[in-house]
Amino acid sequence: MANYMFTSESVTGGHPDKICDQISDAILDEILKHDKYARVACETCCTTGMVLVMGEISTSCYVDIPKLVRSVVCDIGYTSDEAGFDGNTCAVISAIDEQSPDISMGVSKSFELRGGNDDEYNLNGAGDQGMMFGFACDETPELMPMAHIFARRLTNRLTEARKGGILPFLRPDGKAQVTVEYGDNNRPKRIDAIVVSAQHSDAVTIDELRAAVLEHIIKPVIPSELIDENTKYFINPTGRFVIGGPHGDSGLTGRKIIADTYGGFARHGGGAFSGKDPTKVDRSASYAARHIAKNIVAAGLASKCEVQVAYAIGVAHPVSFYVDTFGTEKAPREKIESAARELFDMRPAAIIARFDLRRPIYKDLAARGHLGRADVDLPWERTDMTDKLLSAVR
């Protein structure tokens, strides 16, 4: 295959859409602290001077949503008009209803349970129909696509440099984009382009900002061996990015689903993660599919793997399960799929139990990434099933 380019994007926690993801998941976390069986489907949108929280929540506890929203916004760094948004003074509107009883019926008592099969993991049916994907490849130690990992490292570095005082002129909003060139062997060869757009104060010149971002953001993140004389840098290419956050653009929960997953390198079922309790398979099954794909690659059974799983609302067992290894498999693909199907229980209640998902872990995931994290111990990122997979495939 001839050389080709692939690009992925990431955003900082101060991006308007990411603000909304974090608010939705902060509300979920706070509810799970007091009511781990709550049903939460929480959406957020924001614009200049305003945050709207909406959705369906069924819980026995009380959460002070306006107070929580303000805390999240201020923690992100929007604490003054100078930054374009102020969590202390912005309007907070809440429009929350209970989960529909028609949905609740199928989640609380699955199709299988209604048929007399009282297996404990048939307790919950899937919270919706849909298809979810999990992916892994051996391009990085995290077993994630290279462009996506580097783009996310750049945006995380922007946040660290701002909060740590390394670059005090930075403001919370920001984006990064990385283009990787692949060689004849379908392996990453070099980085062709790096784009960083960082919100900043009016006090810094564009030349100062570009030099500082190159020195303190890009160089510490991107390995020098992947850079050459033809690598292109685009740092704040418009020349100015003072107006940012909700003042510069409206935000909405679930509008950065590609940045939340694999940077476009793998397929996506379309469902967002943030604001959803784990009975929603958009979240829990996507984590479980990633766990399967990562263990297949970590076991050396393939260098690239994508898992698709699909559900019917109210039914515990998936309606389909598929493993694609893109011709990189070291054992028959059918054997790998059969082993994965046998070893990984993909019923929602089984996934929730396996990963202990009824706990407040989600706000940080919304800010810094749900998948391919090496800085925290996420159960779906563990390669704890490799030996069993190898034994089953033999």
Short mmCIF file of C-alpha atoms in Angstrom, two decimals:
data_model
loop_
_atom_site.label_atom_id
_atom_site.label_comp_id
_atom_site.label_asym_id
_atom_site.label_seq_id
_atom_site.Cartn_x
_atom_site.Cartn_y
_atom_site.Cartn_z
CA MET A 1 0.00 0.00 0.00
CA ALA A 2 1.31 3.44 -0.90
CA ASN A 3 2.05 6.05 1.73
CA TYR A 4 -0.99 7.84 3.13
CA MET A 5 -1.86 10.42 5.78
CA PHE A 6 -4.28 10.19 8.69
CA THR A 7 -5.31 13.05 10.97
CA SER A 8 -6.94 13.12 14.41
CA GLU A 9 -8.15 15.99 16.58
CA SER A 10 -8.51 16.57 20.31
CA VAL A 11 -9.79 19.45 22.45
CA THR A 12 -9.03 20.78 25.91
CA GLY A 13 -11.41 20.62 28.85
CA GLY A 14 -12.15 24.31 28.26
CA HIS A 15 -13.63 23.71 24.82
CA PRO A 16 -17.38 24.52 24.93
CA ASP A 17 -18.44 20.96 24.05
CA LYS A 18 -16.05 19.51 26.62
CA ILE A 19 -17.38 21.86 29.30
CA CYS A 20 -20.79 20.32 28.68
CA ASP A 21 -19.44 16.76 28.78
CA GLN A 22 -17.80 17.46 32.14
CA ILE A 23 -20.91 19.05 33.61
CA SER A 24 -23.05 16.10 32.53
CA ASP A 25 -20.59 13.59 33.97
CA ALA A 26 -20.09 15.63 37.17
CA ILE A 27 -23.85 15.45 37.75
CA LEU A 28 -23.74 11.69 37.11
CA ASP A 29 -20.82 11.30 39.54
CA GLU A 30 -22.57 13.27 42.27
CA ILE A 31 -25.73 11.19 41.92
CA LEU A 32 -23.78 7.90 41.94
CA LYS A 33 -22.11 8.91 45.22
CA HIS A 34 -25.52 8.75 46.90
CA ASP A 35 -27.58 6.47 44.66
CA LYS A 36 -25.60 3.96 42.63
CA TYR A 37 -28.73 2.56 40.99
CA ALA A 38 -29.92 5.91 39.67
CA ARG A 39 -30.92 6.25 36.04
CA VAL A 40 -29.24 9.26 34.50
CA ALA A 41 -29.41 10.71 31.01
CA CYS A 42 -28.12 14.23 31.44
CA GLU A 43 -27.43 16.64 28.58
CA THR A 44 -25.87 20.09 28.85
CA CYS A 45 -25.56 23.00 26.49
CA CYS A 46 -23.83 26.33 27.03
CA THR A 47 -23.47 29.66 25.31
CA THR A 48 -22.47 33.19 26.26
CA GLY A 49 -23.30 33.67 29.95
CA MET A 50 -25.57 30.62 30.23
CA VAL A 51 -25.62 26.87 30.96
CA LEU A 52 -28.71 24.72 30.38
CA VAL A 53 -28.92 21.26 31.98
CA MET A 54 -31.65 18.96 30.68
CA GLY A 55 -32.53 15.30 30.55
CA GLU A 56 -34.17 12.41 32.37
CA ILE A 57 -33.00 11.45 35.84
CA SER A 58 -34.62 8.99 38.25
CA THR A 59 -32.95 9.00 41.66
CA SER A 60 -33.66 8.97 45.39
CA CYS A 61 -31.08 11.67 46.15
CA TYR A 62 -30.94 15.45 45.77
CA VAL A 63 -28.24 17.21 43.78
CA ASP A 64 -27.80 20.98 43.77
CA ILE A 65 -27.33 21.26 40.02
CA PRO A 66 -26.64 25.03 39.81
CA LYS A 67 -23.97 24.77 42.51
CA LEU A 68 -22.37 21.78 40.81
CA VAL A 69 -22.40 23.48 37.40
CA ARG A 70 -20.67 26.56 38.80
CA SER A 71 -18.06 24.41 40.51
CA VAL A 72 -17.22 22.56 37.30
CA VAL A 73 -17.00 25.72 35.19
CA CYS A 74 -14.78 27.47 37.74
CA ASP A 75 -12.55 24.41 38.14
CA ILE A 76 -12.01 24.36 34.37
CA GLY A 77 -10.73 27.93 34.62
CA TYR A 78 -13.63 30.14 33.59
CA THR A 79 -13.75 32.44 36.60
CA SER A 80 -13.84 35.92 35.13
CA ASP A 81 -15.17 37.97 32.25
CA GLU A 82 -11.58 38.34 31.05
CA ALA A 83 -11.64 34.62 30.13
CA GLY A 84 -14.97 35.15 28.34
CA PHE A 85 -17.09 33.13 30.78
CA ASP A 86 -17.56 33.18 34.54
CA GLY A 87 -18.90 30.23 36.48
CA ASN A 88 -19.65 32.48 39.43
CA THR A 89 -22.11 34.67 37.56
CA CYS A 90 -23.39 32.73 34.54
CA ALA A 91 -27.07 31.79 34.40
CA VAL A 92 -27.82 28.13 35.14
CA ILE A 93 -31.13 26.68 33.92
CA SER A 94 -32.27 23.17 34.84
CA ALA A 95 -34.94 21.20 32.97
CA ILE A 96 -34.93 17.66 34.38
CA ASP A 97 -37.64 15.01 34.13
CA GLU A 98 -37.78 11.36 35.21
CA GLN A 99 -36.82 8.47 32.97
CA SER A 100 -39.69 7.32 30.79
CA PRO A 101 -41.50 4.35 32.41
CA ASP A 102 -41.54 2.69 28.98
CA ILE A 103 -37.73 2.67 28.96
CA SER A 104 -37.43 1.87 32.67
CA MET A 105 -39.57 -1.24 32.27
CA GLY A 106 -37.12 -2.87 29.85
CA VAL A 107 -34.01 -1.83 31.74
CA SER A 108 -35.29 -2.99 35.15
CA LYS A 109 -36.57 -6.33 33.90
CA SER A 110 -34.96 -7.69 30.76
CA PHE A 111 -36.66 -9.62 28.01
CA GLU A 112 -34.84 -12.75 29.22
CA LEU A 113 -35.99 -12.27 32.82
CA ARG A 114 -39.58 -11.85 31.68
CA GLY A 115 -39.15 -15.16 29.86
CA GLY A 116 -38.30 -16.96 33.10
CA ASN A 117 -34.48 -16.99 32.85
CA ASP A 118 -33.44 -15.66 36.26
CA ASP A 119 -29.67 -15.59 35.68
CA GLU A 120 -28.39 -12.62 37.73
CA TYR A 121 -26.93 -10.92 34.68
CA ASN A 122 -30.30 -11.01 32.93
CA LEU A 123 -31.53 -8.53 35.53
CA ASN A 124 -31.04 -5.49 33.27
CA GLY A 125 -31.94 -5.13 29.63
CA ALA A 126 -30.01 -2.74 27.41
CA GLY A 127 -31.08 0.87 27.93
CA ASP A 128 -31.46 1.41 24.20
CA GLN A 129 -30.93 -0.22 20.85
CA GLY A 130 -27.76 0.57 18.93
CA MET A 131 -24.30 -0.58 17.94
CA MET A 132 -21.05 0.09 19.75
CA PHE A 133 -17.42 -0.31 18.67
CA GLY A 134 -14.17 -1.02 20.47
CA PHE A 135 -10.75 -0.78 18.85
CA ALA A 136 -7.05 -1.37 19.51
CA CYS A 137 -3.86 -1.36 17.47
CA ASP A 138 -0.17 -1.74 18.28
CA GLU A 139 0.97 1.70 17.10
CA THR A 140 1.49 3.05 20.64
CA PRO A 141 2.11 1.58 24.12
CA GLU A 142 -1.52 2.41 24.94
CA LEU A 143 -2.56 0.25 21.95
CA MET A 144 -4.29 3.25 20.40
CA PRO A 145 -3.95 5.06 17.05
CA MET A 146 -0.89 7.28 17.05
CA ALA A 147 -2.50 10.46 15.70
CA HIS A 148 -5.22 10.34 18.33
CA ILE A 149 -2.85 9.73 21.24
CA PHE A 150 -0.54 12.60 20.26
CA ALA A 151 -3.42 15.02 19.65
CA ARG A 152 -4.80 14.24 23.09
CA ARG A 153 -1.39 14.57 24.74
CA LEU A 154 -1.06 18.03 23.19
CA THR A 155 -4.39 19.25 24.56
CA ASN A 156 -3.68 17.77 27.98
CA ARG A 157 -0.31 19.51 27.92
CA LEU A 158 -2.01 22.83 27.12
CA THR A 159 -4.13 22.43 30.26
CA GLU A 160 -1.13 21.41 32.40
CA ALA A 161 0.94 24.36 31.18
CA ARG A 162 -1.88 26.78 31.94
CA LYS A 163 -2.79 25.42 35.36
CA GLY A 164 0.85 24.88 36.34
CA GLY A 165 1.81 28.47 35.50
CA ILE A 166 4.27 27.45 32.78
CA LEU A 167 2.36 29.51 30.22
CA PRO A 168 0.17 31.85 32.31
CA PHE A 169 -1.17 33.67 29.26
CA LEU A 170 -3.08 30.58 28.14
CA ARG A 171 -6.85 30.39 28.65
CA PRO A 172 -8.98 27.22 28.98
CA ASP A 173 -10.13 26.71 25.38
CA GLY A 174 -7.90 24.93 22.90
CA LYS A 175 -7.58 22.34 20.15
CA ALA A 176 -4.87 20.17 18.63
CA GLN A 177 -4.59 18.14 15.46
CA VAL A 178 -1.90 15.69 14.36
CA THR A 179 -1.33 14.21 10.90
CA VAL A 180 0.63 10.95 10.75
CA GLU A 181 2.15 9.62 7.54
CA TYR A 182 2.03 5.85 7.10
CA GLY A 183 4.66 3.99 5.10
CA ASP A 184 4.53 1.06 2.71
CA ASN A 185 4.22 -1.43 5.57
CA ASN A 186 1.10 0.34 6.87
CA ARG A 187 3.03 1.54 9.90
CA PRO A 188 3.46 5.11 11.18
CA LYS A 189 6.48 6.65 9.49
CA ARG A 190 6.58 10.32 10.47
CA ILE A 191 4.42 13.24 11.57
CA ASP A 192 3.54 15.47 8.67
CA ALA A 193 1.59 18.27 10.36
CA ILE A 194 0.78 19.57 13.84
CA VAL A 195 -1.97 22.09 14.50
CA VAL A 196 -2.41 23.76 17.89
CA SER A 197 -4.96 26.49 18.55
CA ALA A 198 -4.75 27.88 22.08
CA GLN A 199 -6.94 30.53 23.64
CA HIS A 200 -4.78 33.27 25.15
CA SER A 201 -4.86 36.60 26.92
CA ASP A 202 -4.65 39.82 24.95
CA ALA A 203 -1.29 40.61 26.54
CA VAL A 204 0.82 38.10 24.58
CA THR A 205 1.95 38.64 20.99
CA ILE A 206 1.38 35.98 18.37
CA ASP A 207 5.14 35.48 17.92
CA GLU A 208 5.60 34.98 21.66
CA LEU A 209 2.71 32.53 21.81
CA ARG A 210 3.92 30.49 18.83
CA ALA A 211 7.43 30.21 20.21
CA ALA A 212 6.15 29.23 23.66
CA VAL A 213 3.71 26.62 22.35
CA LEU A 214 6.40 25.05 20.18
CA GLU A 215 8.88 24.92 23.06
CA HIS A 216 6.61 24.01 25.99
CA ILE A 217 3.70 22.15 24.39
CA ILE A 218 4.81 20.44 21.18
CA LYS A 219 8.44 19.51 21.87
CA PRO A 220 7.77 17.78 25.22
CA VAL A 221 4.96 15.71 23.66
CA ILE A 222 6.00 14.76 20.12
CA PRO A 223 9.02 12.41 19.82
CA SER A 224 11.82 14.07 17.85
CA GLU A 225 12.39 10.96 15.74
CA LEU A 226 8.95 11.43 14.17
CA ILE A 227 9.71 15.03 13.18
CA ASP A 228 11.71 16.02 10.11
CA GLU A 229 12.45 19.11 8.06
CA ASN A 230 9.17 18.71 6.18
CA THR A 231 6.93 18.60 9.26
CA LYS A 232 4.55 21.53 9.19
CA TYR A 233 3.50 23.51 12.28
CA PHE A 234 0.32 25.59 12.45
CA ILE A 235 0.12 27.36 15.82
CA ASN A 236 -2.89 29.68 16.14
CA PRO A 237 -2.99 29.98 12.35
CA THR A 238 -5.58 32.81 12.41
CA GLY A 239 -3.13 34.84 14.49
CA ARG A 240 -5.52 35.52 17.38
CA PHE A 241 -7.64 33.40 19.73
CA VAL A 242 -8.69 35.65 22.62
CA ILE A 243 -12.43 35.03 22.47
CA GLY A 244 -13.03 31.39 23.31
CA GLY A 245 -15.11 29.03 25.41
CA PRO A 246 -18.90 29.50 25.42
CA HIS A 247 -18.42 33.15 24.51
CA GLY A 248 -16.80 32.15 21.23
CA ASP A 249 -18.99 29.17 20.38
CA SER A 250 -21.90 27.28 21.90
CA GLY A 251 -21.27 23.86 23.47
CA LEU A 252 -23.25 20.63 23.68
CA THR A 253 -22.81 17.29 25.44
CA GLY A 254 -21.77 14.49 23.09
CA ARG A 255 -20.50 16.61 20.23
CA LYS A 256 -16.91 15.37 20.56
CA ILE A 257 -17.54 11.62 20.32
CA ILE A 258 -14.64 11.08 17.90
CA ALA A 259 -12.19 12.80 20.26
CA ASP A 260 -13.64 10.64 23.07
CA THR A 261 -12.85 7.41 21.24
CA TYR A 262 -10.28 6.74 18.49
CA GLY A 263 -9.90 9.99 16.62
CA GLY A 264 -11.78 8.69 13.59
CA PHE A 265 -9.34 5.80 13.04
CA ALA A 266 -12.03 3.28 13.96
CA ARG A 267 -15.77 3.27 13.39
CA HIS A 268 -18.22 4.79 15.84
CA GLY A 269 -21.78 3.72 16.58
CA GLY A 270 -22.91 7.32 17.09
CA GLY A 271 -23.78 7.30 20.79
CA ALA A 272 -22.03 9.63 23.23
CA PHE A 273 -20.70 8.59 26.64
CA SER A 274 -21.08 11.59 28.93
CA GLY A 275 -24.09 12.08 31.19
CA LYS A 276 -25.22 8.46 30.87
CA ASP A 277 -25.35 5.93 33.70
CA PRO A 278 -23.85 2.51 32.85
CA THR A 279 -27.17 0.85 31.99
CA LYS A 280 -26.82 2.88 28.79
CA VAL A 281 -24.84 0.58 26.51
CA ASP A 282 -23.56 3.57 24.52
CA ARG A 283 -21.14 3.94 27.41
CA SER A 284 -20.74 0.55 29.10
CA ALA A 285 -20.64 -1.62 25.98
CA SER A 286 -18.17 0.72 24.28
CA TYR A 287 -15.83 0.34 27.25
CA ALA A 288 -16.32 -3.45 27.16
CA ALA A 289 -15.67 -3.64 23.41
CA ARG A 290 -12.45 -1.68 23.89
CA HIS A 291 -11.43 -4.17 26.62
CA ILE A 292 -11.90 -7.08 24.21
CA ALA A 293 -10.06 -5.42 21.31
CA LYS A 294 -7.17 -4.35 23.52
CA ASN A 295 -6.72 -7.83 24.99
CA ILE A 296 -6.75 -9.41 21.52
CA VAL A 297 -3.97 -7.07 20.37
CA ALA A 298 -2.05 -7.34 23.66
CA ALA A 299 -2.15 -11.14 23.32
CA GLY A 300 -0.46 -10.86 19.94
CA LEU A 301 -3.44 -12.39 18.16
CA ALA A 302 -3.67 -9.37 15.83
CA SER A 303 -1.95 -6.03 15.37
CA LYS A 304 -5.25 -4.26 14.75
CA CYS A 305 -8.69 -5.23 16.04
CA GLU A 306 -12.18 -3.76 16.00
CA VAL A 307 -15.12 -5.22 17.92
CA GLN A 308 -18.74 -4.42 17.15
CA VAL A 309 -21.61 -5.29 19.48
CA ALA A 310 -25.29 -4.41 19.00
CA TYR A 311 -28.32 -4.44 21.29
CA ALA A 312 -32.10 -4.30 21.30
CA ILE A 313 -33.71 -2.14 24.00
CA GLY A 314 -34.81 -4.18 26.99
CA VAL A 315 -32.84 -7.28 25.91
CA ALA A 316 -29.77 -8.31 27.90
CA HIS A 317 -27.91 -10.43 25.35
CA PRO A 318 -26.42 -8.62 22.33
CA VAL A 319 -28.17 -9.21 19.03
CA SER A 320 -24.80 -9.36 17.26
CA PHE A 321 -21.10 -9.61 18.02
CA TYR A 322 -18.32 -9.24 15.44
CA VAL A 323 -14.52 -9.14 15.57
CA ASP A 324 -12.56 -7.67 12.63
CA THR A 325 -8.78 -8.03 12.56
CA PHE A 326 -8.22 -6.41 9.13
CA GLY A 327 -6.03 -9.23 7.87
CA THR A 328 -3.51 -8.79 10.71
CA GLU A 329 -4.61 -11.87 12.67
CA LYS A 330 -2.06 -14.47 13.82
CA ALA A 331 -4.80 -17.11 14.25
CA PRO A 332 -8.02 -17.71 12.31
CA ARG A 333 -10.31 -14.71 12.76
CA GLU A 334 -13.28 -16.99 13.43
CA LYS A 335 -11.40 -18.65 16.30
CA ILE A 336 -10.53 -15.27 17.80
CA GLU A 337 -14.14 -14.14 17.57
CA SER A 338 -15.43 -17.41 19.06
CA ALA A 339 -12.98 -17.15 21.97
CA ALA A 340 -13.96 -13.53 22.65
CA ARG A 341 -17.65 -14.37 22.51
CA GLU A 342 -17.11 -17.18 25.02
CA LEU A 343 -14.84 -15.29 27.45
CA PHE A 344 -16.48 -11.85 27.59
CA ASP A 345 -20.06 -11.57 28.88
CA MET A 346 -21.51 -8.55 27.09
CA ARG A 347 -24.83 -8.35 28.93
CA PRO A 348 -25.15 -4.86 30.51
CA ALA A 349 -25.37 -6.14 34.12
CA ALA A 350 -22.29 -8.31 33.58
CA ILE A 351 -20.32 -5.38 32.15
CA ILE A 352 -21.38 -3.14 35.05
CA ALA A 353 -20.28 -5.75 37.58
CA ARG A 354 -17.01 -6.58 35.80
CA PHE A 355 -15.87 -2.95 35.63
CA ASP A 356 -17.61 -1.70 38.81
CA LEU A 357 -19.27 1.07 36.81
CA ARG A 358 -21.74 2.28 39.45
CA ARG A 359 -19.17 4.63 40.99
CA PRO A 360 -18.22 8.29 40.47
CA ILE A 361 -15.35 8.03 37.97
CA TYR A 362 -16.71 9.85 34.95
CA LYS A 363 -15.94 13.59 35.12
CA ASP A 364 -12.20 13.03 34.72
CA LEU A 365 -12.86 10.76 31.75
CA ALA A 366 -14.89 13.49 30.07
CA ALA A 367 -12.00 15.93 30.50
CA ARG A 368 -8.94 13.81 29.68
CA GLY A 369 -10.18 10.79 27.72
CA HIS A 370 -12.17 7.60 28.24
CA LEU A 371 -9.86 5.20 26.41
CA GLY A 372 -6.13 4.55 26.15
CA ARG A 373 -5.41 6.16 29.50
CA ALA A 374 -2.08 5.23 31.12
CA ASP A 375 -2.36 7.69 34.02
CA VAL A 376 -5.30 6.03 35.79
CA ASP A 377 -6.32 2.42 36.40
CA LEU A 378 -9.39 1.88 34.26
CA PRO A 379 -10.60 -1.74 34.30
CA TRP A 380 -11.44 -1.76 30.60
CA GLU A 381 -7.83 -0.77 29.86
CA ARG A 382 -6.36 -3.79 31.68
CA THR A 383 -4.81 -6.56 29.61
CA ASP A 384 -5.96 -9.19 32.07
CA MET A 385 -7.52 -11.64 29.60
CA THR A 386 -4.60 -12.31 27.25
CA ASP A 387 -3.69 -15.72 28.66
CA LYS A 388 -7.29 -16.91 28.53
CA LEU A 389 -7.65 -15.71 24.95
CA LEU A 390 -4.48 -17.49 23.89
CA SER A 391 -5.60 -20.70 25.57
CA ALA A 392 -9.03 -20.53 23.97
CA VAL A 393 -7.63 -19.91 20.48
CA ARG A 394 -5.09 -22.78 20.61
#
